[in-house]
């Protein structure tokens, strides 16, 4: 909780409880399991590195002044494209897609930019610690959409995670 230690946020007791409930809720929603005796898998390492990157992005965005508007989000999106382009250039034929797939990719990118813009706005209206934790609950959204739209089956573990995520949201908003 670098936001609390280094940036001066002081969540209430209810908010702290919500923060504590969030970590296991995310693990359960994502279908996380523990394998005794097994080392970290490459997917686990990739997931942890990706999470670290998202956390750095969230904290960096929150440091932007209100006068900067949405330019921090624009700069982040441009940086993401610049980082990916060399790989696409080297493996161009593998990345050739239909026009429909390209339109979908642009729509997903626009959705990500919108999400980051809303997150930036949230950091200006509330404590960073709360905005980061609430934003980190995004894995629950595809799970809920899968249940509602695709009638997917949810495991008991995921159900407990979803209920815990909902509880965390209530605690964070009340705190």
PDB file of C-alpha atoms in Angstrom:
ATOM      1  CA  UNK A   1       0.000   0.000   0.000  1.00  0.00           C
ATOM      2  CA  UNK A   2       2.483   2.540  -1.248  1.00  0.00           C
ATOM      3  CA  UNK A   3      -0.362   5.040  -1.606  1.00  0.00           C
ATOM      4  CA  UNK A   4      -0.814   5.047   2.139  1.00  0.00           C
ATOM      5  CA  UNK A   5       2.835   4.885   3.155  1.00  0.00           C
ATOM      6  CA  UNK A   6       4.353   7.331   0.679  1.00  0.00           C
ATOM      7  CA  UNK A   7       1.560   9.543  -0.617  1.00  0.00           C
ATOM      8  CA  UNK A   8      -0.206  10.398   2.624  1.00  0.00           C
ATOM      9  CA  UNK A   9      -3.570   8.684   2.132  1.00  0.00           C
ATOM     10  CA  UNK A  10      -5.316   7.822   5.376  1.00  0.00           C
ATOM     11  CA  UNK A  11      -8.225   5.402   4.748  1.00  0.00           C
ATOM     12  CA  UNK A  12     -10.809   4.841   7.448  1.00  0.00           C
ATOM     13  CA  UNK A  13     -11.116   1.523   9.256  1.00  0.00           C
ATOM     14  CA  UNK A  14     -13.993   0.469   6.961  1.00  0.00           C
ATOM     15  CA  UNK A  15     -11.912   1.324   3.907  1.00  0.00           C
ATOM     16  CA  UNK A  16      -8.972  -0.689   5.301  1.00  0.00           C
ATOM     17  CA  UNK A  17     -11.305  -3.639   5.759  1.00  0.00           C
ATOM     18  CA  UNK A  18     -12.444  -3.238   2.141  1.00  0.00           C
ATOM     19  CA  UNK A  19      -8.819  -3.128   0.995  1.00  0.00           C
ATOM     20  CA  UNK A  20      -8.061  -6.322   2.924  1.00  0.00           C
ATOM     21  CA  UNK A  21     -11.091  -8.115   1.445  1.00  0.00           C
ATOM     22  CA  UNK A  22     -10.100  -7.113  -2.108  1.00  0.00           C
ATOM     23  CA  UNK A  23      -6.982  -9.280  -2.428  1.00  0.00           C
ATOM     24  CA  UNK A  24      -8.615 -12.637  -1.672  1.00  0.00           C
ATOM     25  CA  UNK A  25     -11.712 -11.559  -3.633  1.00  0.00           C
ATOM     26  CA  UNK A  26      -9.605 -11.003  -6.744  1.00  0.00           C
ATOM     27  CA  UNK A  27      -7.833 -14.325  -6.278  1.00  0.00           C
ATOM     28  CA  UNK A  28     -11.147 -16.144  -5.983  1.00  0.00           C
ATOM     29  CA  UNK A  29     -12.868 -14.320  -8.858  1.00  0.00           C
ATOM     30  CA  UNK A  30      -9.924 -15.114 -11.107  1.00  0.00           C
ATOM     31  CA  UNK A  31     -10.250 -18.783 -10.202  1.00  0.00           C
ATOM     32  CA  UNK A  32      -6.898 -18.833  -8.423  1.00  0.00           C
ATOM     33  CA  UNK A  33      -5.744 -22.085  -6.924  1.00  0.00           C
ATOM     34  CA  UNK A  34      -2.811 -23.046  -4.782  1.00  0.00           C
ATOM     35  CA  UNK A  35      -0.783 -26.066  -5.779  1.00  0.00           C
ATOM     36  CA  UNK A  36       1.272 -27.299  -2.898  1.00  0.00           C
ATOM     37  CA  UNK A  37       4.848 -28.051  -3.854  1.00  0.00           C
ATOM     38  CA  UNK A  38       4.582 -26.417  -7.277  1.00  0.00           C
ATOM     39  CA  UNK A  39       6.777 -23.452  -8.132  1.00  0.00           C
ATOM     40  CA  UNK A  40       5.625 -20.270  -9.788  1.00  0.00           C
ATOM     41  CA  UNK A  41       4.420 -20.964 -13.318  1.00  0.00           C
ATOM     42  CA  UNK A  42       5.374 -18.676 -16.208  1.00  0.00           C
ATOM     43  CA  UNK A  43       1.761 -17.486 -16.348  1.00  0.00           C
ATOM     44  CA  UNK A  44       1.890 -16.555 -12.647  1.00  0.00           C
ATOM     45  CA  UNK A  45       5.108 -14.617 -13.157  1.00  0.00           C
ATOM     46  CA  UNK A  46       3.639 -12.861 -16.217  1.00  0.00           C
ATOM     47  CA  UNK A  47       0.506 -12.011 -14.239  1.00  0.00           C
ATOM     48  CA  UNK A  48       2.504 -10.575 -11.356  1.00  0.00           C
ATOM     49  CA  UNK A  49       4.665  -8.505 -13.708  1.00  0.00           C
ATOM     50  CA  UNK A  50       1.574  -7.230 -15.528  1.00  0.00           C
ATOM     51  CA  UNK A  51      -0.017  -6.315 -12.192  1.00  0.00           C
ATOM     52  CA  UNK A  52       3.096  -4.410 -11.202  1.00  0.00           C
ATOM     53  CA  UNK A  53       2.953  -2.513 -14.506  1.00  0.00           C
ATOM     54  CA  UNK A  54      -0.707  -1.632 -13.984  1.00  0.00           C
ATOM     55  CA  UNK A  55       0.031  -0.436 -10.444  1.00  0.00           C
ATOM     56  CA  UNK A  56       2.864   1.797 -11.680  1.00  0.00           C
ATOM     57  CA  UNK A  57       0.557   3.179 -14.368  1.00  0.00           C
ATOM     58  CA  UNK A  58      -2.218   3.873 -11.859  1.00  0.00           C
ATOM     59  CA  UNK A  59       0.081   5.622  -9.411  1.00  0.00           C
ATOM     60  CA  UNK A  60       1.783   7.583 -12.193  1.00  0.00           C
ATOM     61  CA  UNK A  61      -1.540   8.759 -13.621  1.00  0.00           C
ATOM     62  CA  UNK A  62      -2.679   9.867 -10.193  1.00  0.00           C
ATOM     63  CA  UNK A  63       0.371  12.133  -9.872  1.00  0.00           C
ATOM     64  CA  UNK A  64      -0.693  14.221 -12.877  1.00  0.00           C
ATOM     65  CA  UNK A  65      -1.993  17.654 -12.015  1.00  0.00           C
ATOM     66  CA  UNK A  66      -5.603  18.539 -12.679  1.00  0.00           C
ATOM     67  CA  UNK A  67      -4.447  21.113 -15.227  1.00  0.00           C
ATOM     68  CA  UNK A  68      -2.961  18.393 -17.425  1.00  0.00           C
ATOM     69  CA  UNK A  69      -6.390  17.240 -18.566  1.00  0.00           C
ATOM     70  CA  UNK A  70      -6.334  13.859 -20.300  1.00  0.00           C
ATOM     71  CA  UNK A  71      -2.826  14.292 -21.730  1.00  0.00           C
ATOM     72  CA  UNK A  72      -1.336  11.791 -19.245  1.00  0.00           C
ATOM     73  CA  UNK A  73      -3.698   9.131 -20.642  1.00  0.00           C
ATOM     74  CA  UNK A  74      -2.812  10.096 -24.218  1.00  0.00           C
ATOM     75  CA  UNK A  75       0.898   9.895 -23.400  1.00  0.00           C
ATOM     76  CA  UNK A  76       0.411   6.458 -21.825  1.00  0.00           C
ATOM     77  CA  UNK A  77      -1.489   5.119 -24.839  1.00  0.00           C
ATOM     78  CA  UNK A  78       1.158   6.462 -27.238  1.00  0.00           C
ATOM     79  CA  UNK A  79       3.905   4.899 -25.090  1.00  0.00           C
ATOM     80  CA  UNK A  80       2.072   1.557 -25.176  1.00  0.00           C
ATOM     81  CA  UNK A  81       1.911   1.653 -28.973  1.00  0.00           C
ATOM     82  CA  UNK A  82       5.591   2.619 -29.216  1.00  0.00           C
ATOM     83  CA  UNK A  83       6.565  -0.329 -26.994  1.00  0.00           C
ATOM     84  CA  UNK A  84       4.507  -2.823 -29.026  1.00  0.00           C
ATOM     85  CA  UNK A  85       5.403  -1.585 -32.525  1.00  0.00           C
ATOM     86  CA  UNK A  86       8.905  -3.112 -32.775  1.00  0.00           C
ATOM     87  CA  UNK A  87       7.504  -6.578 -32.065  1.00  0.00           C
ATOM     88  CA  UNK A  88       4.735  -6.082 -34.608  1.00  0.00           C
ATOM     89  CA  UNK A  89       7.241  -4.806 -37.146  1.00  0.00           C
ATOM     90  CA  UNK A  90       9.525  -7.840 -36.678  1.00  0.00           C
ATOM     91  CA  UNK A  91       6.677 -10.308 -36.894  1.00  0.00           C
ATOM     92  CA  UNK A  92       4.408  -8.399 -39.254  1.00  0.00           C
ATOM     93  CA  UNK A  93       2.854 -11.350 -41.112  1.00  0.00           C
ATOM     94  CA  UNK A  94       1.833 -12.987 -37.836  1.00  0.00           C
ATOM     95  CA  UNK A  95      -0.079  -9.861 -36.842  1.00  0.00           C
ATOM     96  CA  UNK A  96      -2.038  -9.388 -40.069  1.00  0.00           C
ATOM     97  CA  UNK A  97      -5.696  -9.257 -39.178  1.00  0.00           C
ATOM     98  CA  UNK A  98      -8.982  -8.788 -40.947  1.00  0.00           C
ATOM     99  CA  UNK A  99     -10.459  -5.275 -41.019  1.00  0.00           C
ATOM    100  CA  UNK A 100     -13.114  -6.459 -38.542  1.00  0.00           C
ATOM    101  CA  UNK A 101     -10.447  -7.594 -36.075  1.00  0.00           C
ATOM    102  CA  UNK A 102      -8.608  -4.284 -36.461  1.00  0.00           C
ATOM    103  CA  UNK A 103     -11.808  -2.343 -35.745  1.00  0.00           C
ATOM    104  CA  UNK A 104     -12.356  -4.512 -32.663  1.00  0.00           C
ATOM    105  CA  UNK A 105      -8.776  -3.850 -31.516  1.00  0.00           C
ATOM    106  CA  UNK A 106      -9.264  -0.096 -31.927  1.00  0.00           C
ATOM    107  CA  UNK A 107     -12.547  -0.296 -29.979  1.00  0.00           C
ATOM    108  CA  UNK A 108     -10.819  -2.206 -27.168  1.00  0.00           C
ATOM    109  CA  UNK A 109      -8.033   0.387 -27.097  1.00  0.00           C
ATOM    110  CA  UNK A 110     -10.588   3.193 -26.982  1.00  0.00           C
ATOM    111  CA  UNK A 111     -12.361   1.415 -24.121  1.00  0.00           C
ATOM    112  CA  UNK A 112      -9.061   1.123 -22.245  1.00  0.00           C
ATOM    113  CA  UNK A 113      -8.386   4.832 -22.798  1.00  0.00           C
ATOM    114  CA  UNK A 114     -11.879   5.668 -21.529  1.00  0.00           C
ATOM    115  CA  UNK A 115     -11.323   3.488 -18.457  1.00  0.00           C
ATOM    116  CA  UNK A 116      -8.011   5.192 -17.713  1.00  0.00           C
ATOM    117  CA  UNK A 117      -9.609   8.605 -18.182  1.00  0.00           C
ATOM    118  CA  UNK A 118     -12.366   7.723 -15.713  1.00  0.00           C
ATOM    119  CA  UNK A 119      -9.737   6.379 -13.307  1.00  0.00           C
ATOM    120  CA  UNK A 120      -7.777   9.653 -13.630  1.00  0.00           C
ATOM    121  CA  UNK A 121     -10.958  11.555 -12.826  1.00  0.00           C
ATOM    122  CA  UNK A 122     -11.617   9.302  -9.808  1.00  0.00           C
ATOM    123  CA  UNK A 123      -8.147   9.969  -8.397  1.00  0.00           C
ATOM    124  CA  UNK A 124      -8.959  13.655  -8.403  1.00  0.00           C
ATOM    125  CA  UNK A 125     -12.185  13.110  -6.474  1.00  0.00           C
ATOM    126  CA  UNK A 126     -11.076  10.614  -3.807  1.00  0.00           C
ATOM    127  CA  UNK A 127      -8.057   9.091  -2.112  1.00  0.00           C
ATOM    128  CA  UNK A 128      -5.631   7.357  -4.434  1.00  0.00           C
ATOM    129  CA  UNK A 129      -5.606   4.256  -2.219  1.00  0.00           C
ATOM    130  CA  UNK A 130      -9.349   3.815  -2.717  1.00  0.00           C
ATOM    131  CA  UNK A 131      -9.288   4.555  -6.461  1.00  0.00           C
ATOM    132  CA  UNK A 132      -6.501   2.015  -7.027  1.00  0.00           C
ATOM    133  CA  UNK A 133      -8.256  -0.699  -5.046  1.00  0.00           C
ATOM    134  CA  UNK A 134     -11.614  -0.088  -6.719  1.00  0.00           C
ATOM    135  CA  UNK A 135      -9.991  -0.085 -10.162  1.00  0.00           C
ATOM    136  CA  UNK A 136      -8.180  -3.328  -9.327  1.00  0.00           C
ATOM    137  CA  UNK A 137     -11.535  -5.074  -9.009  1.00  0.00           C
ATOM    138  CA  UNK A 138     -11.979  -5.006 -12.801  1.00  0.00           C
ATOM    139  CA  UNK A 139     -11.538  -8.814 -13.175  1.00  0.00           C
ATOM    140  CA  UNK A 140     -14.969  -9.203 -11.590  1.00  0.00           C
ATOM    141  CA  UNK A 141     -16.605  -7.409 -14.536  1.00  0.00           C
ATOM    142  CA  UNK A 142     -15.878 -10.047 -17.217  1.00  0.00           C
ATOM    143  CA  UNK A 143     -16.942 -12.732 -14.768  1.00  0.00           C
ATOM    144  CA  UNK A 144     -20.284 -11.005 -14.170  1.00  0.00           C
ATOM    145  CA  UNK A 145     -20.723 -10.348 -17.907  1.00  0.00           C
ATOM    146  CA  UNK A 146     -19.988 -14.020 -18.639  1.00  0.00           C
ATOM    147  CA  UNK A 147     -22.647 -15.029 -16.147  1.00  0.00           C
ATOM    148  CA  UNK A 148     -25.240 -12.542 -17.356  1.00  0.00           C
ATOM    149  CA  UNK A 149     -24.681 -12.571 -21.108  1.00  0.00           C
ATOM    150  CA  UNK A 150     -23.228 -15.985 -21.873  1.00  0.00           C
ATOM    151  CA  UNK A 151     -24.884 -17.907 -19.045  1.00  0.00           C
ATOM    152  CA  UNK A 152     -21.518 -19.312 -18.006  1.00  0.00           C
ATOM    153  CA  UNK A 153     -21.314 -21.452 -14.937  1.00  0.00           C
ATOM    154  CA  UNK A 154     -19.550 -19.967 -11.965  1.00  0.00           C
ATOM    155  CA  UNK A 155     -17.637 -22.064  -9.483  1.00  0.00           C
ATOM    156  CA  UNK A 156     -18.302 -21.777  -5.767  1.00  0.00           C
ATOM    157  CA  UNK A 157     -14.864 -20.210  -5.421  1.00  0.00           C
ATOM    158  CA  UNK A 158     -15.732 -17.525  -7.993  1.00  0.00           C
ATOM    159  CA  UNK A 159     -19.109 -16.926  -6.368  1.00  0.00           C
ATOM    160  CA  UNK A 160     -17.413 -16.345  -3.003  1.00  0.00           C
ATOM    161  CA  UNK A 161     -14.982 -14.010  -4.803  1.00  0.00           C
ATOM    162  CA  UNK A 162     -17.801 -12.043  -6.428  1.00  0.00           C
ATOM    163  CA  UNK A 163     -19.643 -11.670  -3.125  1.00  0.00           C
ATOM    164  CA  UNK A 164     -16.370 -10.628  -1.475  1.00  0.00           C
ATOM    165  CA  UNK A 165     -15.691  -8.106  -4.256  1.00  0.00           C
ATOM    166  CA  UNK A 166     -19.171  -6.650  -3.770  1.00  0.00           C
ATOM    167  CA  UNK A 167     -18.560  -6.462  -0.031  1.00  0.00           C
ATOM    168  CA  UNK A 168     -15.216  -4.734  -0.639  1.00  0.00           C
ATOM    169  CA  UNK A 169     -16.914  -2.153  -2.867  1.00  0.00           C
ATOM    170  CA  UNK A 170     -19.508  -1.403  -0.200  1.00  0.00           C
ATOM    171  CA  UNK A 171     -16.852  -1.111   2.518  1.00  0.00           C
ATOM    172  CA  UNK A 172     -14.677   1.152   0.361  1.00  0.00           C
ATOM    173  CA  UNK A 173     -17.538   3.451  -0.582  1.00  0.00           C
ATOM    174  CA  UNK A 174     -18.792   3.688   3.002  1.00  0.00           C
ATOM    175  CA  UNK A 175     -15.235   4.256   4.261  1.00  0.00           C
TER     176      UNK A 175
END
